[in-house]
Amino acid sequence: MPFAPESFPQDTAQGLVTAAGPAPLVVVQGLCKQFPGGAAPALQGIDATVFAGRMTGLVGPDGAGKTTLLRLMVGLMHGNAGSVTVAGHNAATQAEAIHEVTGYMPQKFGLYEDLTVLENLTLYADLRHVVGKARQERFQQLLHFTDLERFQKRLAGKLSGGMKQKLGLACALLGNPRLLLLDEPSVGVDPISRRELWGMVRELLDGGMGVVWSTAYLDEAEKCDTVILLNQGVKLYDGPPKSLLQSVAGRVFQARGVQEHDRRRVLTHLLQQESVMDGVIQGRYVRVTLREGATTPPLEHGEWVAAAPCFEDAFINALGGGPGGRSRLAESMEVKPVTDQAVIKAQDLTKCFGNFVAVKDNTFRIARGEIFGLLGPNGAGKSTTFKMMCGLLQPTHGKAFVMGLDLKTATSAARSRIGYMAQKFSLYGQLNVLQNLKFFSGLYGLGGRLQKERIDLMVSIFDLHAYLGMNAGVLPLGFKQRLALACSVMHHPDVLFLDEPTSGVDPITRREFWTHINGMVEKGVTVMVTTHFMDEAEYCDRIGFIYRGENIATGSPDDLKAMARTAAMPEPTLEDAFITLVERSDAAREGAA
Amino acid sequence: MRRLWALIRKESLQIVRDPSAILIAFILPIILLFIFGYGVNLDTNRVRVGLVLEEYTAQTNALAATLRGSKFLAVTQGHDRREMQAALTSGALRGFLVVPKGFTAQTAAGGSAAIQVIADGSEPNIASFVQNYAKAVTALWLAQQTMGGNDATPQTGAGNLHQLLAQPPNSTATIQAKSRFWYNPELKSRNFLLPGSIAIVMTLIGTLLTALVVAREWERGTMEALMATPVTITQLLLGKLIPYFFLALSSMAVCFLAAVFWYDVPFRGSFLALLAVTSVFLLAALGQGLLISSLAKDQFLAAQVALISAFLPAFMLSGFIFEISAMPTPIRTLTFAFAARYFVSALQTLFLVGNVWPLLLSCMGAMGGIALVFFLITARKSVKRLDA
Amino acid sequence: MIAFFRRIRALIGKELLTLFRDPKVRIILIAPPMMQLFIFSFAATLEVKNVSVAVLNQDNGKHGLALVHRVAASPTFTRMVFVQSQAELVPLLDEQRIIAALHIAPDFSRGVESGQGASVQLIMDGRRSNAAQIVSGYITSIITAYSMEISKTSGGTPPPALTIERNWFNENLIYLWFTVPSLVAVLAMLITIMVTALSVAREKELGTFEQLLVSPLVPWELLLGKTLPAILVGFCEGLMIVAISVTIFRIPFTGSFLLLAATLLVFVISLVGIGLFLSSISSTQQQAILGAFVFLVPAVTLSGFASPVENMPHWLQVAGLVNPLRHALIPIKGLFLKNMPAIDVWANIWPMLIIAVVGLVLSGWFFTRRLE
């Protein structure tokens, strides 16, 4: 039975192109941008075209050059070579003309948080010369369109992420622009708002507007009419997402029926096969991408089922394949003692900041050698929960136990058994790589020969040789994250807390991280991880869905998907499941109110 | 024009809603004026001095009484020099007088008997005052002696130093010097220190506040959004300048009211002149703030640069407390580059003297020139770009 | 125990590295204090030099002229402005072109010669009352000297008593001798406060503080690891300024170096306590900077450096007791100029010790409160 592709409604992606006829709105030719003091160029020889009436996805991990490209398009930066033309105007010399016809929403939405919704709109309307009766009409229209009518008097800072995003969009739309540039509009926004925004922007295309939507979420890219795929300043692909998916068509398979406890070992084994280019855990299945022309390797248990390729498969393919399945990090570790007790336990964990309830009655247990993921949009309370578990925040009420202890008051011996990798890069930027490694190993009481051995091992595993003398603050993002992981595991912790460990990194580094995590879990390390990538949550044994501070559901990825399964949606994705569960939770809240 | 007005309105709304702007504009000045008003005081009243009488006669006792009666000296009488020396070393006394053995005999013989006045040179300013006071009180005592009364209740208890100094220093001397202090006859140092501190406070507000608010726009990404609209760079700069100009004027009003009504500093100039001088100064201060913010795009750096390039020079090099005339030539030349210097001078004049237009105009000219330089550099540095 | 030493060693090493690896921070630690030392040493002066004096000599006799010559010969007055009428004096004084005016009346010489006595009038600019009083003192003593000379030559009686001025410790009242030793303390304070106030706040902002909190460090180890390097830096910087004071500025150092080192050390510890406290209550570097500013301005202003402590209202003098700079200035100046004995130094050290203990205990307590 062929597996139903987990793709998105296809009707939107077509039809529009033919309606308006492709008219080039933005033409980028041979564009290069080098920042003074920057090691590598931010953009290298980019050629791209943006058409009116189409949704162009600007896709890539952090540091790929997405924001730089957008800023070059809107004339806020000048390139070192090449040209950008927007609606016939040269971005370097005629920026004023471009500003007249362009709506631009920067990251963080460009809103004044201490002005109200209406005041923000009025400001941008004045700046864009939308006056008189036209303004009233436009305001009505936009407020209705964004569903912000009820919140006109509310301060922008008091809006939720999703509402801020809509207001930012409304402000960018004020002058009836021909080109709309959106810089990571979906960061920090819950999946429902993301979908709503997507729908709204889609509507705009009908009017012939050209839209550039930059994103680090590869699943969003699949829904665009056309994508520009960037990685480290280099364009990897430019064209409809379908064609990119074509590159891995027929090479993606799921191994089904693998024993639950055996998935990670199977994956490791598969990744070592010559025929396998890339592979991940996907709920209870193992998903692999084969090399071109290769056939599926034999399985001990279960069977191979063809799967629909997704954008990430294609991305990895474009980058030349995944990192393989061996984790030398995990191999160097000893097996952690077996216990039947929950290693991590949260009981009615609640945290209030003033009137704001950041986390409410969160309860879960994590067993030894288990990966537990907290999944939810930014600001949902993941990090707060996390910090309470680590003893960094005092719960308002409820209890957090790690290995039976409250970490806030635990002895230093107990705390030396955990490892912690913070959400954003939090090593010492002014210290070089070696000094960071020395510091963190010393902090965990390592010294003498053992310290030296461990440092050498980390350097070799994470390929840090070339960077040893470089300040950690100026490392490429991927190496920053590698160094952070190295620093948090050098003392071989029993429990590992990872707060968004792969946020912003390219898919290859992500694969590498998960290889290590999987390897360590096999050795009995317990891992608690937060993420806002839905696909990454699939790698976890169990997930807690966090929404508005509440844990709305806990279970294995497949359990959670099952909760959302309906006749209309027989094979829901994790995102579908999340949205369904959020809607149920909202309905329950409203019902209660 | 509509765009500029929209920016001004936005900025004003932000000021009204942002507690930290109000804090810096109204609370900080009051705190600083409080510290400067009470803490910085050069009126050396009641200097702690010691007195050693090496002989006790009617004359020396009268001298001791005159000294003790002086309003300016807090006299501790001791037995010998060693004791005084220890007290001088520990800082318990700022100086001491020794009336030597044979003093009475020598005065009677018609020779000049010497009273030794030893001051603590490690505090040069106080030392000068110790010497001046001692001299003046001795002269007073001599005058009383000549007038032929061993009046143990000298009149020095009343009056001020200027009266003391204006006294005939020595009625037997041929020439008498009479000092008169214009503008500030009671010689209250607060009268000139407070107008000076207002200048420092306004420097801080004008420069720090502007630098911070522009840096905040950069940090929050709103600057990027503004730049992508058809607004021009001049409008952006004016949109910052105008609201903060008026905010700073209102904190000037607060400072002014505090100085006149709380600290009783006289104000002899006209409001119009004060407004004119303040306006020109604010242009320079705000211009500096804008320049800082166009170079330093995060609040942390902006605050540091503002403190080092505006606050410290205003404190040290403006003549508000330290004497510019006594600085070596290179540093004295440096002081001409800071608008605060001229503002201090203009404010002191407006408060204590009146509308001395030649002085006010030259100060305004210099401050205007400094403002112009800041604006020219800012205009050159500011473009609607993020990578310039 | 070994682990404990390794942790502390790692912490101290890290603190020193963060301070000295970054060339920018290195410059911030060295350049501004040195610049401030050189500029402020000369700028922070209440001395009177290079001032202009106007002379209105309406007297035709020799005494008026002689007196004017005496005044003009004084090195304090670099410029003499001669005017013809009183009306001319007013704008000169108004526009601050002169600080004082000497008015000799037409009958001056006659009065002197007749033996009846004569007077001269001094008009001073009260806007600069401090300088004006000192100038007034200078001119008065010139006049008195001249007056006595005349009495002597004319065979009059000298005054029965006069005062002999002596200034101990700084015979010529060189202002630099006051400013530079004071700046040792002031600048050591600026640096120490900046370094410590930022240290925890920076780590909080960058997120590294969380890493430290989840590590096996216990709070007092963290406190120790933050304190020792800051003390080292502040102390060394203080000693460096002492060295410059003695070698370049040639300020006499009369006291015991050991006592000076002890004073500096206790002073720096008390500052580290305050700085860490400021740092641990602020969550961003900006707040820490603001906090440091709010502490530093009154601390310097009310320390006795800008104007004498005894001139302040009594309640402010009492409130200022919590200011370590005020206590430190006395023994540091004392050791430089006065060869201050240990007992007097101790009298100023113990209040700083109390401040240090309170500051360190408070910041330690805030450390344990973690990230709330």
PDB file of C-alpha atoms in Angstrom, chain A residues 394-560:
ATOM      1  CA  GLN A 394      11.686  28.483  41.189  1.00  0.00           C
ATOM      2  CA  PRO A 395       8.273  27.005  40.376  1.00  0.00           C
ATOM      3  CA  THR A 396       5.369  29.030  41.737  1.00  0.00           C
ATOM      4  CA  HIS A 397       4.034  25.705  42.788  1.00  0.00           C
ATOM      5  CA  GLY A 398       4.548  22.111  41.898  1.00  0.00           C
ATOM      6  CA  LYS A 399       7.761  20.136  41.989  1.00  0.00           C
ATOM      7  CA  ALA A 400      10.552  19.259  39.608  1.00  0.00           C
ATOM      8  CA  PHE A 401      12.804  16.283  40.227  1.00  0.00           C
ATOM      9  CA  VAL A 402      15.850  15.127  38.339  1.00  0.00           C
ATOM     10  CA  MET A 403      17.221  11.790  39.533  1.00  0.00           C
ATOM     11  CA  GLY A 404      14.997  12.230  42.544  1.00  0.00           C
ATOM     12  CA  LEU A 405      16.502  15.589  43.469  1.00  0.00           C
ATOM     13  CA  ASP A 406      15.461  19.211  43.265  1.00  0.00           C
ATOM     14  CA  LEU A 407      18.307  20.672  41.230  1.00  0.00           C
ATOM     15  CA  LYS A 408      17.974  24.075  42.800  1.00  0.00           C
ATOM     16  CA  THR A 409      19.145  22.757  46.116  1.00  0.00           C
ATOM     17  CA  ALA A 410      21.049  19.712  44.900  1.00  0.00           C
ATOM     18  CA  THR A 411      24.674  19.197  45.837  1.00  0.00           C
ATOM     19  CA  SER A 412      27.318  19.919  43.319  1.00  0.00           C
ATOM     20  CA  ALA A 413      27.937  16.182  42.927  1.00  0.00           C
ATOM     21  CA  ALA A 414      24.333  15.724  41.788  1.00  0.00           C
ATOM     22  CA  ARG A 415      24.508  18.646  39.458  1.00  0.00           C
ATOM     23  CA  SER A 416      27.669  17.354  37.867  1.00  0.00           C
ATOM     24  CA  ARG A 417      25.577  14.501  36.496  1.00  0.00           C
ATOM     25  CA  ILE A 418      23.497  16.693  34.239  1.00  0.00           C
ATOM     26  CA  GLY A 419      24.402  18.479  31.035  1.00  0.00           C
ATOM     27  CA  TYR A 420      22.672  21.610  29.807  1.00  0.00           C
ATOM     28  CA  MET A 421      22.690  23.307  26.465  1.00  0.00           C
ATOM     29  CA  ALA A 422      20.904  26.635  26.520  1.00  0.00           C
ATOM     30  CA  GLN A 423      18.514  27.927  23.901  1.00  0.00           C
ATOM     31  CA  LYS A 424      20.699  30.548  22.367  1.00  0.00           C
ATOM     32  CA  PHE A 425      24.432  30.253  22.043  1.00  0.00           C
ATOM     33  CA  SER A 426      25.674  30.753  25.564  1.00  0.00           C
ATOM     34  CA  LEU A 427      29.337  30.045  25.656  1.00  0.00           C
ATOM     35  CA  TYR A 428      31.940  32.716  26.159  1.00  0.00           C
ATOM     36  CA  GLY A 429      32.152  34.531  22.845  1.00  0.00           C
ATOM     37  CA  GLN A 430      35.361  36.330  23.696  1.00  0.00           C
ATOM     38  CA  LEU A 431      37.117  33.094  24.618  1.00  0.00           C
ATOM     39  CA  ASN A 432      38.447  30.837  21.908  1.00  0.00           C
ATOM     40  CA  VAL A 433      37.234  27.317  21.323  1.00  0.00           C
ATOM     41  CA  LEU A 434      39.966  25.642  23.329  1.00  0.00           C
ATOM     42  CA  GLN A 435      39.541  28.037  26.252  1.00  0.00           C
ATOM     43  CA  ASN A 436      35.821  27.329  26.305  1.00  0.00           C
ATOM     44  CA  LEU A 437      36.424  23.608  26.336  1.00  0.00           C
ATOM     45  CA  LYS A 438      38.974  23.970  29.119  1.00  0.00           C
ATOM     46  CA  PHE A 439      36.711  26.196  31.142  1.00  0.00           C
ATOM     47  CA  PHE A 440      33.665  23.970  30.965  1.00  0.00           C
ATOM     48  CA  SER A 441      35.625  20.798  31.654  1.00  0.00           C
ATOM     49  CA  GLY A 442      37.259  22.525  34.620  1.00  0.00           C
ATOM     50  CA  LEU A 443      33.874  23.707  35.811  1.00  0.00           C
ATOM     51  CA  TYR A 444      32.776  20.092  35.948  1.00  0.00           C
ATOM     52  CA  GLY A 445      35.836  19.154  37.949  1.00  0.00           C
ATOM     53  CA  LEU A 446      37.787  17.512  35.152  1.00  0.00           C
ATOM     54  CA  GLY A 447      41.509  17.998  35.349  1.00  0.00           C
ATOM     55  CA  GLY A 448      44.864  16.560  34.426  1.00  0.00           C
ATOM     56  CA  ARG A 449      45.068  13.802  31.845  1.00  0.00           C
ATOM     57  CA  LEU A 450      41.394  13.029  31.794  1.00  0.00           C
ATOM     58  CA  GLN A 451      40.590  16.651  30.960  1.00  0.00           C
ATOM     59  CA  LYS A 452      43.076  16.668  28.135  1.00  0.00           C
ATOM     60  CA  GLU A 453      41.797  13.389  26.737  1.00  0.00           C
ATOM     61  CA  ARG A 454      38.200  14.516  26.774  1.00  0.00           C
ATOM     62  CA  ILE A 455      39.033  17.831  25.126  1.00  0.00           C
ATOM     63  CA  ASP A 456      41.046  16.096  22.423  1.00  0.00           C
ATOM     64  CA  LEU A 457      38.184  13.714  21.827  1.00  0.00           C
ATOM     65  CA  MET A 458      35.650  16.523  21.502  1.00  0.00           C
ATOM     66  CA  VAL A 459      37.908  18.383  19.119  1.00  0.00           C
ATOM     67  CA  SER A 460      38.215  15.319  16.975  1.00  0.00           C
ATOM     68  CA  ILE A 461      34.534  14.295  17.079  1.00  0.00           C
ATOM     69  CA  PHE A 462      33.207  17.753  16.297  1.00  0.00           C
ATOM     70  CA  ASP A 463      35.912  18.637  13.815  1.00  0.00           C
ATOM     71  CA  LEU A 464      37.024  21.660  15.777  1.00  0.00           C
ATOM     72  CA  HIS A 465      40.723  21.484  14.849  1.00  0.00           C
ATOM     73  CA  ALA A 466      40.590  24.329  12.409  1.00  0.00           C
ATOM     74  CA  TYR A 467      38.791  26.577  14.875  1.00  0.00           C
ATOM     75  CA  LEU A 468      40.673  25.965  18.123  1.00  0.00           C
ATOM     76  CA  GLY A 469      42.178  29.449  18.270  1.00  0.00           C
ATOM     77  CA  MET A 470      39.087  31.227  16.995  1.00  0.00           C
ATOM     78  CA  ASN A 471      36.826  33.156  19.334  1.00  0.00           C
ATOM     79  CA  ALA A 472      33.650  31.228  19.957  1.00  0.00           C
ATOM     80  CA  GLY A 473      31.562  34.297  19.210  1.00  0.00           C
ATOM     81  CA  VAL A 474      32.635  34.454  15.569  1.00  0.00           C
ATOM     82  CA  LEU A 475      32.357  30.743  14.752  1.00  0.00           C
ATOM     83  CA  PRO A 476      29.962  29.767  11.993  1.00  0.00           C
ATOM     84  CA  LEU A 477      26.595  28.952  13.523  1.00  0.00           C
ATOM     85  CA  GLY A 478      26.917  25.207  13.041  1.00  0.00           C
ATOM     86  CA  PHE A 479      30.231  25.128  14.849  1.00  0.00           C
ATOM     87  CA  LYS A 480      28.896  27.274  17.650  1.00  0.00           C
ATOM     88  CA  GLN A 481      26.203  24.705  18.252  1.00  0.00           C
ATOM     89  CA  ARG A 482      28.697  21.850  18.008  1.00  0.00           C
ATOM     90  CA  LEU A 483      30.935  23.526  20.548  1.00  0.00           C
ATOM     91  CA  ALA A 484      27.958  24.123  22.823  1.00  0.00           C
ATOM     92  CA  LEU A 485      27.004  20.464  22.628  1.00  0.00           C
ATOM     93  CA  ALA A 486      30.611  19.427  23.249  1.00  0.00           C
ATOM     94  CA  CYS A 487      30.779  21.632  26.343  1.00  0.00           C
ATOM     95  CA  SER A 488      27.578  20.190  27.735  1.00  0.00           C
ATOM     96  CA  VAL A 489      28.536  16.523  27.342  1.00  0.00           C
ATOM     97  CA  MET A 490      32.255  16.510  28.095  1.00  0.00           C
ATOM     98  CA  HIS A 491      31.647  15.273  31.630  1.00  0.00           C
ATOM     99  CA  HIS A 492      29.431  12.406  30.395  1.00  0.00           C
ATOM    100  CA  PRO A 493      26.200  13.449  32.055  1.00  0.00           C
ATOM    101  CA  ASP A 494      23.394  11.022  32.887  1.00  0.00           C
ATOM    102  CA  VAL A 495      20.752  13.544  31.953  1.00  0.00           C
ATOM    103  CA  LEU A 496      20.965  15.995  29.111  1.00  0.00           C
ATOM    104  CA  PHE A 497      18.832  19.108  28.783  1.00  0.00           C
ATOM    105  CA  LEU A 498      18.823  20.540  25.278  1.00  0.00           C
ATOM    106  CA  ASP A 499      16.916  23.770  24.706  1.00  0.00           C
ATOM    107  CA  GLU A 500      16.323  24.186  20.977  1.00  0.00           C
ATOM    108  CA  PRO A 501      19.678  22.632  20.147  1.00  0.00           C
ATOM    109  CA  THR A 502      19.236  22.731  16.384  1.00  0.00           C
ATOM    110  CA  SER A 503      17.488  26.064  16.068  1.00  0.00           C
ATOM    111  CA  GLY A 504      18.683  27.770  12.920  1.00  0.00           C
ATOM    112  CA  VAL A 505      21.326  25.240  11.912  1.00  0.00           C
ATOM    113  CA  ASP A 506      21.451  23.621   8.501  1.00  0.00           C
ATOM    114  CA  PRO A 507      19.864  20.174   8.053  1.00  0.00           C
ATOM    115  CA  ILE A 508      23.196  18.355   7.904  1.00  0.00           C
ATOM    116  CA  THR A 509      24.292  19.652  11.302  1.00  0.00           C
ATOM    117  CA  ARG A 510      20.860  18.799  12.606  1.00  0.00           C
ATOM    118  CA  ARG A 511      21.287  15.221  11.414  1.00  0.00           C
ATOM    119  CA  GLU A 512      24.676  15.058  13.091  1.00  0.00           C
ATOM    120  CA  PHE A 513      23.220  16.289  16.364  1.00  0.00           C
ATOM    121  CA  TRP A 514      20.490  13.724  16.299  1.00  0.00           C
ATOM    122  CA  THR A 515      22.993  11.006  15.533  1.00  0.00           C
ATOM    123  CA  HIS A 516      24.812  11.932  18.736  1.00  0.00           C
ATOM    124  CA  ILE A 517      21.616  12.258  20.716  1.00  0.00           C
ATOM    125  CA  ASN A 518      20.395   8.891  19.484  1.00  0.00           C
ATOM    126  CA  GLY A 519      23.738   7.331  20.276  1.00  0.00           C
ATOM    127  CA  MET A 520      23.826   8.705  23.792  1.00  0.00           C
ATOM    128  CA  VAL A 521      20.273   7.607  24.451  1.00  0.00           C
ATOM    129  CA  GLU A 522      21.281   4.090  23.473  1.00  0.00           C
ATOM    130  CA  LYS A 523      23.876   4.326  26.252  1.00  0.00           C
ATOM    131  CA  GLY A 524      21.143   5.125  28.726  1.00  0.00           C
ATOM    132  CA  VAL A 525      21.415   8.914  28.769  1.00  0.00           C
ATOM    133  CA  THR A 526      18.079  10.590  29.362  1.00  0.00           C
ATOM    134  CA  VAL A 527      17.394  13.525  27.088  1.00  0.00           C
ATOM    135  CA  MET A 528      14.921  16.320  27.455  1.00  0.00           C
ATOM    136  CA  VAL A 529      14.730  18.534  24.413  1.00  0.00           C
ATOM    137  CA  THR A 530      12.623  21.477  23.285  1.00  0.00           C
ATOM    138  CA  THR A 531      11.935  22.348  19.696  1.00  0.00           C
ATOM    139  CA  HIS A 532       9.601  24.300  17.515  1.00  0.00           C
ATOM    140  CA  PHE A 533      10.339  22.172  14.471  1.00  0.00           C
ATOM    141  CA  MET A 534       7.469  19.763  14.036  1.00  0.00           C
ATOM    142  CA  ASP A 535       9.507  17.265  12.068  1.00  0.00           C
ATOM    143  CA  GLU A 536      12.179  17.181  14.719  1.00  0.00           C
ATOM    144  CA  ALA A 537       9.604  16.220  17.293  1.00  0.00           C
ATOM    145  CA  GLU A 538       9.180  13.000  15.360  1.00  0.00           C
ATOM    146  CA  TYR A 539      12.611  11.888  16.551  1.00  0.00           C
ATOM    147  CA  CYS A 540      11.473  11.921  20.171  1.00  0.00           C
ATOM    148  CA  ASP A 541      10.130   8.937  22.056  1.00  0.00           C
ATOM    149  CA  ARG A 542       7.483  11.027  23.657  1.00  0.00           C
ATOM    150  CA  ILE A 543       6.336  14.615  23.268  1.00  0.00           C
ATOM    151  CA  GLY A 544       4.556  17.140  25.414  1.00  0.00           C
ATOM    152  CA  PHE A 545       2.557  19.654  23.386  1.00  0.00           C
ATOM    153  CA  ILE A 546       2.918  23.029  25.079  1.00  0.00           C
ATOM    154  CA  TYR A 547       0.410  25.703  24.215  1.00  0.00           C
ATOM    155  CA  ARG A 548      -0.178  28.871  26.191  1.00  0.00           C
ATOM    156  CA  GLY A 549       1.720  27.475  29.133  1.00  0.00           C
ATOM    157  CA  GLU A 550      -0.296  24.288  29.258  1.00  0.00           C
ATOM    158  CA  ASN A 551       0.721  20.808  28.423  1.00  0.00           C
ATOM    159  CA  ILE A 552      -2.269  20.002  26.239  1.00  0.00           C
ATOM    160  CA  ALA A 553      -1.228  16.463  25.384  1.00  0.00           C
ATOM    161  CA  THR A 554       1.597  14.040  26.111  1.00  0.00           C
ATOM    162  CA  GLY A 555       2.426  10.890  24.233  1.00  0.00           C
ATOM    163  CA  SER A 556       4.485   9.331  21.492  1.00  0.00           C
ATOM    164  CA  PRO A 557       4.329  11.109  18.137  1.00  0.00           C
ATOM    165  CA  ASP A 558       2.078   8.380  16.817  1.00  0.00           C
ATOM    166  CA  ASP A 559      -0.250   8.547  19.812  1.00  0.00           C
ATOM    167  CA  LEU A 560      -0.618  12.250  19.315  1.00  0.00           C
TER     168      LEU A 560
END
